[in-house]
Amino acid sequence: MDDTPVVLGINRGRHASICLMHGAHVQWSIQKERLTRRRHHPGEPGDVDAVYLPCLSGLERPLDVLVECHAAGDAAAHDAEAGDDRKLAFAHGARRARIPQHLAHVYSAFHPSPFREAAVLVLGSHDDAGPGDDRALATCYRVDRERIACIGQQVAGDGEHLAAGLGMFYFRLTQALFPGAGNEGKVADLAPYGDPQAPGLPPLAVEGMQVTIPQAWQEVLGDTARCRFGAPQASFTDCANLAAAGQRAFEEALLALARWLRLRTGLDDLCLAGGAALNSAANARLLRDGPFRRLFVPPAPGAAGAALGCAIHGLLELAGLSADFRWTHDYLGPAPQLADIEAALDGAPDLIVEHPRGRDALCARMLDLLCSGRVVGLYQGRSEFGPRGLGHRSILADPRRERMRDWINARVKEREWFRPFAPMVAEERAFQYFDLQAPSPFMQFAVPVRSSVMPLLAAVTHVDGSARLQTVGPSDDPVLRALLAGFEVRTGVPVLLGTSLCGRDEPLVETPQEAVATFRRMPLHGLAMPPYLVMKRHEPGLPA
């Protein structure tokens, strides 16, 4: 009889998520939004019975360990924790625990990292803060494989006039420019178009690990008419200048925190977690100018990653086993079944379905489309757990064509014109094209594009000459490796443009049915769903 423990981790707060581990193997880890199709869907009472059990296999097995966390601290989350697991089965002697979200971040960032010991910095935001231990806005740790020591924390104030914390600052900056959930990336994308000195705003005040927002910033961020992007009173230049000033203030404060943490720990390596760790420009600055020799940012550093952290905590601390899982890839979602792919394509007279003979033939057909200026969706295998499409739920295109960026932004993604796209590049060729210090398999760093190759990468080079790249190593996804190698043979460039396979304000597609529906709705020219290649009988126009 298999006595490997079954461990379930649940994040019940913002960006609700769930992770099932069978020993050290991640059976799946997924955000609630992928199942409900509501972006940034928070945890609610009844999630286990109503959302997770009907959609995910493996939860019928008796659980040995259940670990939960939530940051919002609201009554609904507590009620959910107590009452929505009635259909779950528990093994004899099963153990349960609830941990603070910042501690869950430590388990999801450090324990699957390559480090033996490291400093860990967790940066939350205002709406991550709840009562008690969950009021934390930022927490610093010294961690090794045996011990976790908290060495400092900043907690939320009791009102907006006490607004503090690095993550909260960027949250408020985002709300001033782009109200709504999950728009921090727009601020970082807009910042290179502005002059950080033009607004004349001071740096953030940093003392130890306590970050406070000066009054001048408070006043500007409160002037919504002046700051709101697209509002009649707000010019593009003013908005870009504010984004640039905020990005610079964020980076400088992050460096100050890192220097303080380096002095307190004396360690060479840093793990960065929390939603603020998705700021790839700041991550690159921290790696380049910061005091730590190495920096690890997991592919799911935000609140959703806490479910994996809960499961790893349960495996280590409650089941008493080692956690051998490492972040070698981000493909942790449940695998689609071939029967479901075929069902999604069955009876579709508007589609042409090809069945190439093998992976090489499929990649060759995809390259035919890409090299002719067409845009292709790629849906394969387990979905990405983090928020970025990394080759399993992606849209691919030729990075050499400058107009490709504008066409995909306007026609495919239906988003702001200034948003950049990521280059995918073979890891062994990345240093020839980009000025990077280490591989970047999860798009964690925005690095300079080498000036000599900028004309070859016009669609993926941002206005400041940077690119948030994904490196694909020799042992990484074989389809991506084959596509990059084949594209280089045909064009001389081992780089492809990549972006997430989803529509505006939508989560990544999860099921084959969603992939086909998205393909129909978008003006994509092809959709690879191994072993099939799908095209439209009435092909959309090509990018100019």
Coordinates of C-alpha atoms in Angstrom, one line a residue:
M1 CA 0.0 0.0 0.0
D2 CA 1.3 3.5 -0.9
D3 CA 2.0 5.3 2.4
T4 CA 3.3 8.5 0.7
P5 CA 1.5 11.4 2.4
V6 CA -1.1 13.4 0.5
V7 CA -0.7 17.1 1.3
L8 CA -3.1 19.9 0.4
G9 CA -2.2 23.6 0.6
I10 CA -4.9 26.3 0.2
N11 CA -4.5 30.1 -0.1
R12 CA -7.9 31.5 0.8
G13 CA -7.1 35.2 0.4
R14 CA -6.6 37.4 -2.7
H15 CA -5.5 35.4 -5.8
A16 CA -7.0 32.3 -4.2
S17 CA -5.1 29.1 -5.1
I18 CA -4.8 25.4 -4.2
C19 CA -1.9 22.9 -4.4
L20 CA -2.0 19.1 -4.1
M21 CA 1.3 17.2 -3.4
H22 CA 1.8 13.5 -3.2
G23 CA 5.0 13.4 -1.2
A24 CA 7.4 15.8 -2.8
H25 CA 5.6 15.5 -6.2
V26 CA 3.3 18.4 -7.1
Q27 CA 0.3 16.7 -8.6
W28 CA -1.1 20.1 -9.5
S29 CA -1.1 23.7 -8.3
I30 CA -3.5 26.2 -9.8
Q31 CA -5.2 29.5 -9.1
K32 CA -8.9 29.7 -8.6
E33 CA -9.2 32.3 -11.4
R34 CA -8.2 29.6 -14.0
L35 CA -11.3 27.6 -13.0
T36 CA -13.8 30.3 -12.6
R37 CA -12.5 32.6 -15.3
R38 CA -12.7 35.6 -13.0
R39 CA -9.3 37.4 -12.9
H40 CA -7.8 37.8 -9.4
H41 CA -10.7 35.8 -7.9
P42 CA -10.4 35.8 -4.1
G43 CA -11.2 33.0 -1.7
E44 CA -14.8 32.6 -0.7
P45 CA -16.8 30.2 1.5
G46 CA -17.5 27.0 -0.3
D47 CA -14.6 27.1 -2.7
V48 CA -13.4 23.5 -2.0
D49 CA -16.8 21.9 -2.6
A50 CA -18.1 24.3 -5.3
V51 CA -14.9 25.1 -7.3
Y52 CA -12.0 22.8 -6.7
L53 CA -13.6 19.3 -6.2
P54 CA -15.7 19.4 -9.4
C55 CA -12.7 20.4 -11.5
L56 CA -9.6 18.8 -10.1
S57 CA -8.7 15.1 -9.8
G58 CA -7.0 13.6 -6.7
L59 CA -9.0 15.3 -4.0
E60 CA -11.0 12.1 -3.6
R61 CA -8.0 10.6 -1.8
P62 CA -7.9 10.9 2.0
L63 CA -5.7 13.8 3.1
D64 CA -2.8 13.3 5.5
V65 CA -2.1 17.1 5.8
L66 CA -4.1 20.2 5.1
V67 CA -2.4 23.6 5.5
E68 CA -4.2 26.9 4.8
C69 CA -3.4 30.6 4.8
H70 CA -5.1 33.8 4.0
A71 CA -4.0 37.4 4.2
A72 CA -7.3 39.3 4.1
G73 CA -8.3 38.2 7.6
D74 CA -12.0 38.7 6.8
A75 CA -14.8 36.7 8.3
A76 CA -15.5 34.9 5.0
A77 CA -12.0 33.5 4.8
H78 CA -12.3 32.2 8.4
D79 CA -15.7 30.7 7.7
A80 CA -14.4 29.1 4.6
E81 CA -11.5 27.5 6.5
A82 CA -13.9 26.1 9.0
G83 CA -16.8 24.9 6.9
D84 CA -16.3 24.3 3.2
D85 CA -14.3 21.1 3.2
R86 CA -17.2 18.8 4.2
K87 CA -16.6 16.7 1.1
L88 CA -12.9 16.2 1.7
A89 CA -11.8 12.9 3.2
F90 CA -9.1 12.8 5.9
A91 CA -6.9 9.9 6.8
H92 CA -6.6 8.7 10.3
G93 CA -4.4 11.0 12.3
A94 CA -4.5 13.7 9.6
R95 CA -3.0 17.0 10.7
R96 CA -4.1 20.6 9.9
A97 CA -2.6 24.0 10.3
R98 CA -3.0 27.6 9.4
I99 CA 0.0 29.8 8.7
P100 CA 0.6 33.5 7.9
Q101 CA 0.8 34.2 4.2
H102 CA 4.3 35.7 4.4
L103 CA 5.5 32.5 6.0
A104 CA 3.9 30.6 3.2
H105 CA 5.8 32.8 0.7
V106 CA 9.1 31.7 2.4
Y107 CA 8.3 28.0 1.8
S108 CA 7.3 28.7 -1.8
A109 CA 10.4 30.8 -2.6
F110 CA 13.3 29.6 -0.6
H111 CA 12.7 25.8 -0.2
P112 CA 12.3 25.2 -4.0
S113 CA 15.2 27.5 -4.7
P114 CA 18.8 26.4 -5.5
F115 CA 20.2 27.9 -2.3
R116 CA 21.4 26.2 0.9
E117 CA 20.8 29.3 2.9
A118 CA 19.5 32.8 2.0
A119 CA 17.9 36.0 3.1
V120 CA 14.2 36.2 2.1
L121 CA 12.4 39.4 1.6
V122 CA 8.6 39.3 1.3
L123 CA 6.9 42.4 0.0
G124 CA 3.1 42.6 0.4
S125 CA 0.7 45.5 -0.3
H126 CA -2.1 47.4 1.4
D127 CA -4.9 45.0 0.5
D128 CA -2.8 42.0 1.6
A129 CA -2.8 43.2 5.2
G130 CA -5.3 41.8 7.7
P131 CA -5.5 41.6 11.5
G132 CA -2.9 40.1 13.8
D133 CA 0.1 38.4 12.2
D134 CA -1.5 39.1 8.8
R135 CA -1.0 42.8 9.1
A136 CA 2.5 42.3 7.6
L137 CA 3.4 44.5 4.7
A138 CA 7.0 43.4 4.5
T139 CA 8.9 40.7 6.3
C140 CA 12.6 39.7 6.3
Y141 CA 13.9 36.3 7.1
R142 CA 17.2 34.4 7.5
V143 CA 16.5 30.9 6.2
D144 CA 18.4 27.6 5.8
R145 CA 17.2 24.1 5.2
E146 CA 16.7 23.6 9.0
R147 CA 15.6 26.9 10.4
I148 CA 13.5 30.0 9.5
A149 CA 14.2 33.1 11.5
C150 CA 12.2 36.3 11.2
I151 CA 14.5 39.3 11.6
G152 CA 12.2 42.2 10.8
Q153 CA 8.7 43.2 9.8
Q154 CA 6.7 46.2 8.8
V155 CA 3.0 46.1 9.6
A156 CA 0.1 48.1 8.2
G157 CA -1.1 51.3 9.9
D158 CA -4.7 51.9 11.0
G159 CA -5.6 54.4 8.2
E160 CA -4.6 55.8 4.9
H161 CA -2.7 58.7 6.5
L162 CA -0.3 56.1 7.9
A163 CA 0.1 54.3 4.5
A164 CA 3.5 52.7 4.5
G165 CA 5.4 49.9 3.0
L166 CA 7.1 49.4 -0.3
G167 CA 4.5 47.1 -1.8
M168 CA 1.7 49.4 -0.6
F169 CA 3.4 52.4 -2.3
Y170 CA 3.4 50.7 -5.7
F171 CA -0.2 49.6 -5.1
R172 CA -1.3 53.2 -4.5
L173 CA 0.8 54.4 -7.4
T174 CA -1.0 51.9 -9.6
Q175 CA -4.5 52.8 -8.3
A176 CA -3.8 56.5 -9.1
L177 CA -2.8 55.7 -12.7
F178 CA -4.7 52.6 -13.6
P179 CA -7.5 51.8 -11.1
G180 CA -8.5 48.2 -10.7
A181 CA -6.9 45.0 -9.7
G182 CA -3.6 43.7 -11.1
N183 CA -2.5 46.7 -13.1
E184 CA 1.0 47.1 -11.6
G185 CA 2.6 45.8 -14.8
K186 CA 1.1 48.8 -16.7
V187 CA 2.9 51.2 -14.5
A188 CA 6.2 49.5 -15.0
D189 CA 5.6 49.4 -18.8
L190 CA 4.7 53.1 -18.9
A191 CA 7.7 54.3 -16.7
P192 CA 10.3 54.1 -19.5
Y193 CA 8.4 56.7 -21.5
G194 CA 8.7 59.3 -18.7
D195 CA 11.3 61.5 -16.9
P196 CA 11.6 60.5 -13.2
Q197 CA 12.9 63.9 -12.3
A198 CA 10.1 65.9 -13.8
P199 CA 7.5 65.6 -11.0
G200 CA 10.1 66.8 -8.5
L201 CA 9.1 64.1 -5.9
P202 CA 11.3 63.0 -3.1
P203 CA 12.5 59.4 -2.5
L204 CA 10.7 57.2 -0.1
A205 CA 11.9 57.3 3.5
V206 CA 13.6 54.1 4.5
E207 CA 14.8 53.4 8.0
G208 CA 16.0 49.8 8.6
M209 CA 13.2 47.9 6.9
Q210 CA 10.5 50.5 7.6
V211 CA 9.4 52.3 4.5
T212 CA 7.2 55.4 4.7
I213 CA 5.6 57.5 1.9
P214 CA 6.4 61.2 2.1
Q215 CA 3.6 63.8 2.3
A216 CA 4.5 65.1 -1.2
W217 CA 3.8 61.6 -2.7
Q218 CA 0.6 61.3 -0.6
E219 CA -0.8 64.5 -2.1
V220 CA 0.1 63.6 -5.7
L221 CA -1.3 60.1 -5.4
G222 CA -4.5 61.6 -4.0
D223 CA -5.0 63.8 -7.0
T224 CA -6.9 61.3 -9.2
A225 CA -7.9 63.8 -11.9
R226 CA -4.3 64.6 -12.6
C227 CA -3.0 61.0 -12.4
R228 CA -5.6 58.9 -14.0
F229 CA -4.3 57.5 -17.4
G230 CA -6.7 58.4 -20.2
A231 CA -8.6 61.1 -18.2
P232 CA -9.1 64.4 -20.0
Q233 CA -7.1 66.3 -17.3
A234 CA -4.2 63.9 -17.4
S235 CA -1.7 64.1 -20.3
F236 CA 0.3 61.1 -21.4
T237 CA 3.5 62.9 -20.5
D238 CA 2.4 63.7 -16.9
C239 CA 1.3 60.1 -16.4
A240 CA 4.5 58.7 -17.8
N241 CA 6.6 61.0 -15.7
L242 CA 4.7 60.0 -12.6
A243 CA 5.1 56.3 -13.4
A244 CA 8.9 56.9 -14.0
A245 CA 9.2 58.7 -10.7
G246 CA 7.4 56.0 -8.9
Q247 CA 9.4 53.2 -10.5
R248 CA 12.6 55.0 -9.5
A249 CA 11.5 55.6 -6.0
F250 CA 10.5 51.9 -5.7
E251 CA 13.8 50.7 -7.0
E252 CA 15.9 53.0 -4.7
A253 CA 13.9 51.9 -1.7
L254 CA 14.2 48.2 -2.6
L255 CA 18.0 48.6 -2.9
A256 CA 18.0 50.3 0.6
L257 CA 16.0 47.4 2.0
A258 CA 18.4 44.9 0.4
R259 CA 21.5 46.6 1.8
W260 CA 20.0 46.6 5.3
L261 CA 19.1 42.9 4.9
R262 CA 22.6 42.0 3.7
L263 CA 24.2 43.7 6.7
R264 CA 21.8 41.9 9.1
T265 CA 22.3 38.5 7.6
G266 CA 25.8 38.5 6.0
L267 CA 24.5 36.2 3.3
D268 CA 25.3 36.3 -0.4
D269 CA 21.9 35.0 -1.7
L270 CA 18.4 36.5 -1.7
C271 CA 15.0 35.2 -2.4
L272 CA 12.3 37.7 -3.2
A273 CA 8.6 37.0 -2.9
G274 CA 5.3 38.8 -2.7
G275 CA 3.4 40.5 -5.5
A276 CA 6.1 43.3 -5.8
A277 CA 8.6 40.6 -6.9
L278 CA 6.8 40.6 -10.3
N279 CA 8.5 44.0 -11.1
S280 CA 11.1 42.7 -13.5
A281 CA 12.8 46.1 -14.0
A282 CA 13.3 46.4 -10.3
N283 CA 14.5 42.8 -10.0
A284 CA 17.1 43.5 -12.7
R285 CA 18.3 46.6 -10.9
L286 CA 18.5 44.7 -7.6
L287 CA 20.6 42.0 -9.2
R288 CA 22.8 44.5 -11.0
D289 CA 23.3 47.2 -8.3
G290 CA 22.3 45.4 -5.1
P291 CA 24.4 43.8 -2.4
F292 CA 23.5 40.2 -3.0
R293 CA 25.5 38.0 -5.3
R294 CA 22.6 35.9 -6.5
L295 CA 18.8 36.6 -6.6
F296 CA 16.0 34.0 -6.9
V297 CA 12.5 35.1 -7.8
P298 CA 10.0 32.2 -8.2
P299 CA 7.6 32.2 -11.2
A300 CA 4.6 32.6 -8.8
P301 CA 5.9 35.1 -6.2
G302 CA 2.5 36.7 -5.5
A303 CA -0.3 35.6 -3.3
A304 CA -1.2 32.7 -5.5
G305 CA 2.1 31.0 -4.8
A306 CA 1.2 30.8 -1.2
A307 CA -0.8 27.6 -1.8
L308 CA 2.4 25.8 -2.9
G309 CA 4.1 27.2 0.2
C310 CA 1.4 25.9 2.4
A311 CA 1.8 22.4 0.9
I312 CA 5.6 22.5 1.3
H313 CA 5.2 23.6 4.9
G314 CA 2.8 20.7 5.5
L315 CA 5.2 18.2 3.9
L316 CA 8.2 19.5 6.0
E317 CA 6.7 20.5 9.3
L318 CA 3.7 18.2 9.7
A319 CA 4.5 15.1 7.7
G320 CA 8.2 15.3 8.7
L321 CA 9.5 14.6 5.2
S322 CA 12.0 16.4 3.0
A323 CA 10.8 18.6 0.2
D324 CA 12.7 17.9 -2.9
F325 CA 10.6 20.0 -5.2
R326 CA 12.6 22.7 -7.0
W327 CA 11.5 25.5 -9.4
T328 CA 13.0 24.0 -12.6
H329 CA 9.8 24.9 -14.5
D330 CA 6.4 26.5 -13.9
Y331 CA 4.2 23.9 -15.5
L332 CA 2.2 22.8 -12.4
G333 CA -1.4 22.9 -13.6
P334 CA -3.4 19.8 -14.3
A335 CA -2.5 18.1 -17.6
P336 CA -5.2 18.2 -20.3
Q337 CA -6.4 14.9 -21.7
L338 CA -6.1 14.1 -25.4
A339 CA -9.8 13.2 -25.4
D340 CA -10.7 16.7 -24.2
I341 CA -8.5 18.3 -26.9
E342 CA -10.2 16.1 -29.6
A343 CA -13.7 17.0 -28.1
A344 CA -12.9 20.7 -28.3
L345 CA -12.0 20.3 -32.0
D346 CA -14.8 17.9 -32.9
G347 CA -17.5 19.2 -35.2
A348 CA -15.9 22.6 -35.9
P349 CA -16.6 23.4 -39.6
D350 CA -15.0 26.8 -39.3
L351 CA -11.6 25.2 -38.4
I352 CA -9.0 23.3 -40.4
V353 CA -7.4 20.6 -38.2
E354 CA -4.1 19.1 -39.3
H355 CA -2.4 16.1 -37.6
P356 CA 1.3 16.4 -38.4
R357 CA 3.3 13.2 -37.9
G358 CA 5.3 13.9 -34.7
R359 CA 6.7 16.9 -32.9
D360 CA 9.2 17.8 -35.5
A361 CA 6.6 18.0 -38.2
L362 CA 4.3 20.0 -36.0
C363 CA 7.1 22.5 -35.2
A364 CA 7.9 22.7 -38.9
R365 CA 4.4 23.7 -39.7
M366 CA 4.3 26.3 -36.9
L367 CA 7.6 27.7 -38.3
D368 CA 6.0 28.0 -41.7
L369 CA 3.3 30.2 -40.2
L370 CA 5.7 32.3 -38.0
C371 CA 8.2 32.9 -40.7
S372 CA 5.4 34.1 -43.0
G373 CA 4.4 36.8 -40.5
R374 CA 1.5 35.0 -38.9
V375 CA 0.7 34.8 -35.2
V376 CA 0.3 31.4 -33.6
G377 CA -1.2 30.2 -30.3
L378 CA 0.5 27.4 -28.4
Y379 CA -1.5 25.2 -26.0
Q380 CA 0.4 22.2 -24.7
G381 CA 0.8 20.2 -21.5
R382 CA 0.3 21.4 -18.0
S383 CA -0.5 25.1 -17.6
E384 CA 1.8 27.6 -15.9
F385 CA 1.1 28.2 -12.2
G386 CA 2.4 31.8 -12.3
P387 CA 0.7 34.7 -14.1
R388 CA 2.9 34.6 -17.2
G389 CA 2.6 32.3 -20.2
L390 CA 5.9 30.6 -20.5
G391 CA 5.4 28.4 -23.6
H392 CA 2.4 26.2 -22.5
R393 CA -0.3 28.8 -22.8
S394 CA 1.4 31.3 -25.1
I395 CA 1.0 33.4 -28.3
L396 CA 4.1 33.4 -30.5
A397 CA 5.2 35.7 -33.3
D398 CA 8.3 36.9 -35.3
P399 CA 10.3 39.4 -33.1
R400 CA 12.0 41.1 -36.0
R401 CA 8.9 42.9 -37.3
E402 CA 8.3 46.1 -35.5
R403 CA 4.7 46.4 -36.6
M404 CA 4.0 43.0 -35.0
R405 CA 4.1 44.6 -31.6
D406 CA 1.5 47.2 -32.5
W407 CA -0.7 44.7 -34.3
I408 CA -0.8 42.2 -31.4
N409 CA -1.4 44.9 -28.8
A410 CA -4.3 46.4 -30.8
R411 CA -5.9 43.5 -32.5
V412 CA -5.0 40.4 -30.4
K413 CA -4.5 41.6 -26.8
E414 CA -6.7 44.7 -27.2
R415 CA -4.5 46.6 -24.7
E416 CA -2.5 49.8 -24.4
W417 CA -0.1 50.5 -27.2
F418 CA 2.9 51.0 -24.9
R419 CA 2.9 47.5 -23.5
P420 CA 6.0 45.5 -24.5
F421 CA 6.3 41.8 -25.4
A422 CA 8.8 39.2 -24.1
P423 CA 11.4 37.5 -26.1
M424 CA 11.9 33.8 -25.7
V425 CA 15.5 32.9 -26.4
A426 CA 17.7 29.8 -26.3
E427 CA 19.7 30.0 -23.0
E428 CA 23.0 29.3 -24.7
R429 CA 22.5 32.2 -27.1
A430 CA 20.9 34.7 -24.7
F431 CA 24.1 36.4 -23.7
Q432 CA 24.9 37.2 -27.3
Y433 CA 21.6 39.1 -27.6
F434 CA 21.0 40.4 -24.1
D435 CA 23.1 41.9 -21.3
L436 CA 22.0 39.6 -18.5
Q437 CA 23.9 38.2 -15.5
A438 CA 22.1 34.9 -15.2
P439 CA 19.5 32.8 -17.0
S440 CA 15.9 34.1 -16.7
P441 CA 13.6 31.1 -17.2
F442 CA 10.5 32.8 -15.6
M443 CA 10.7 36.3 -17.1
Q444 CA 11.9 37.7 -13.8
F445 CA 14.3 40.3 -15.2
A446 CA 14.1 43.2 -17.7
V447 CA 17.6 43.5 -19.1
P448 CA 19.3 45.6 -21.9
V449 CA 19.1 44.4 -25.4
R450 CA 22.5 44.6 -27.0
S451 CA 22.6 47.6 -29.3
S452 CA 24.1 45.5 -32.2
V453 CA 21.0 43.3 -32.3
M454 CA 18.3 45.8 -31.6
P455 CA 17.3 46.1 -35.3
L456 CA 16.8 42.3 -35.3
L457 CA 14.5 42.4 -32.2
A458 CA 12.3 45.4 -33.0
A459 CA 9.1 43.9 -31.7
V460 CA 10.4 42.9 -28.3
T461 CA 12.7 45.8 -27.5
H462 CA 11.1 48.3 -25.2
V463 CA 11.5 52.1 -25.6
D464 CA 14.3 52.1 -23.1
G465 CA 16.2 49.4 -24.9
S466 CA 15.3 46.6 -22.4
A467 CA 13.4 43.4 -22.7
R468 CA 11.8 41.1 -20.1
L469 CA 13.1 37.8 -21.5
Q470 CA 12.5 34.1 -21.0
T471 CA 15.6 31.9 -21.4
V472 CA 14.9 28.3 -22.5
G473 CA 17.6 25.9 -21.4
P474 CA 18.7 22.7 -23.1
S475 CA 16.6 20.5 -20.7
D476 CA 13.6 22.8 -20.8
D477 CA 10.4 22.4 -22.8
P478 CA 11.3 20.4 -26.0
V479 CA 8.7 22.1 -28.2
L480 CA 10.1 25.5 -27.4
R481 CA 13.6 24.3 -27.9
A482 CA 12.7 22.9 -31.3
L483 CA 10.9 26.1 -32.4
L484 CA 13.8 28.3 -31.3
A485 CA 16.3 26.1 -33.1
G486 CA 14.2 25.9 -36.2
F487 CA 13.6 29.7 -36.3
E488 CA 17.3 30.3 -36.1
V489 CA 17.9 28.0 -39.0
R490 CA 15.4 29.8 -41.1
T491 CA 16.1 33.4 -40.0
G492 CA 19.4 33.5 -38.2
V493 CA 17.7 34.7 -35.0
P494 CA 17.2 32.2 -32.0
V495 CA 14.4 34.4 -30.5
L496 CA 10.6 34.4 -30.7
L497 CA 8.1 36.9 -29.4
G498 CA 6.0 35.5 -26.6
T499 CA 2.9 36.6 -24.7
S500 CA 0.2 35.0 -22.7
L501 CA -2.6 33.1 -24.4
C502 CA -5.5 35.0 -23.0
G503 CA -7.7 38.0 -23.8
R504 CA -7.8 41.4 -22.2
D505 CA -8.4 41.2 -18.4
E506 CA -8.6 37.4 -18.6
P507 CA -6.6 34.8 -16.8
L508 CA -4.5 32.3 -18.9
V509 CA -6.6 29.8 -20.7
E510 CA -6.8 26.5 -18.8
T511 CA -8.8 23.9 -20.8
P512 CA -8.8 22.9 -24.5
Q513 CA -12.3 24.3 -24.9
E514 CA -11.1 27.7 -23.6
A515 CA -8.1 27.6 -25.9
V516 CA -10.3 26.9 -29.0
A517 CA -12.8 29.6 -28.0
T518 CA -10.0 32.2 -27.5
F519 CA -8.5 31.2 -30.9
R520 CA -11.8 31.8 -32.5
R521 CA -12.3 35.1 -30.9
M522 CA -8.8 36.5 -31.5
P523 CA -7.3 37.2 -35.0
L524 CA -4.7 34.4 -34.5
H525 CA -3.7 32.5 -37.6
G526 CA -2.9 29.2 -36.1
L527 CA -3.2 27.2 -32.8
A528 CA -0.9 24.4 -32.0
M529 CA -2.5 21.8 -29.6
P530 CA -0.2 18.9 -29.9
P531 CA -0.6 16.6 -31.7
Y532 CA -2.8 19.0 -33.8
L533 CA -2.4 22.2 -35.6
V534 CA -5.6 24.3 -36.0
M535 CA -6.2 27.0 -38.6
K536 CA -9.3 29.0 -39.7
R537 CA -11.0 28.5 -43.0
H538 CA -11.4 32.3 -43.2
E539 CA -7.9 33.5 -42.2
P540 CA -7.6 36.9 -40.5
G541 CA -5.5 39.5 -42.2
L542 CA -1.8 39.6 -41.7
P543 CA 0.0 42.2 -39.6
A544 CA 1.1 45.1 -41.8

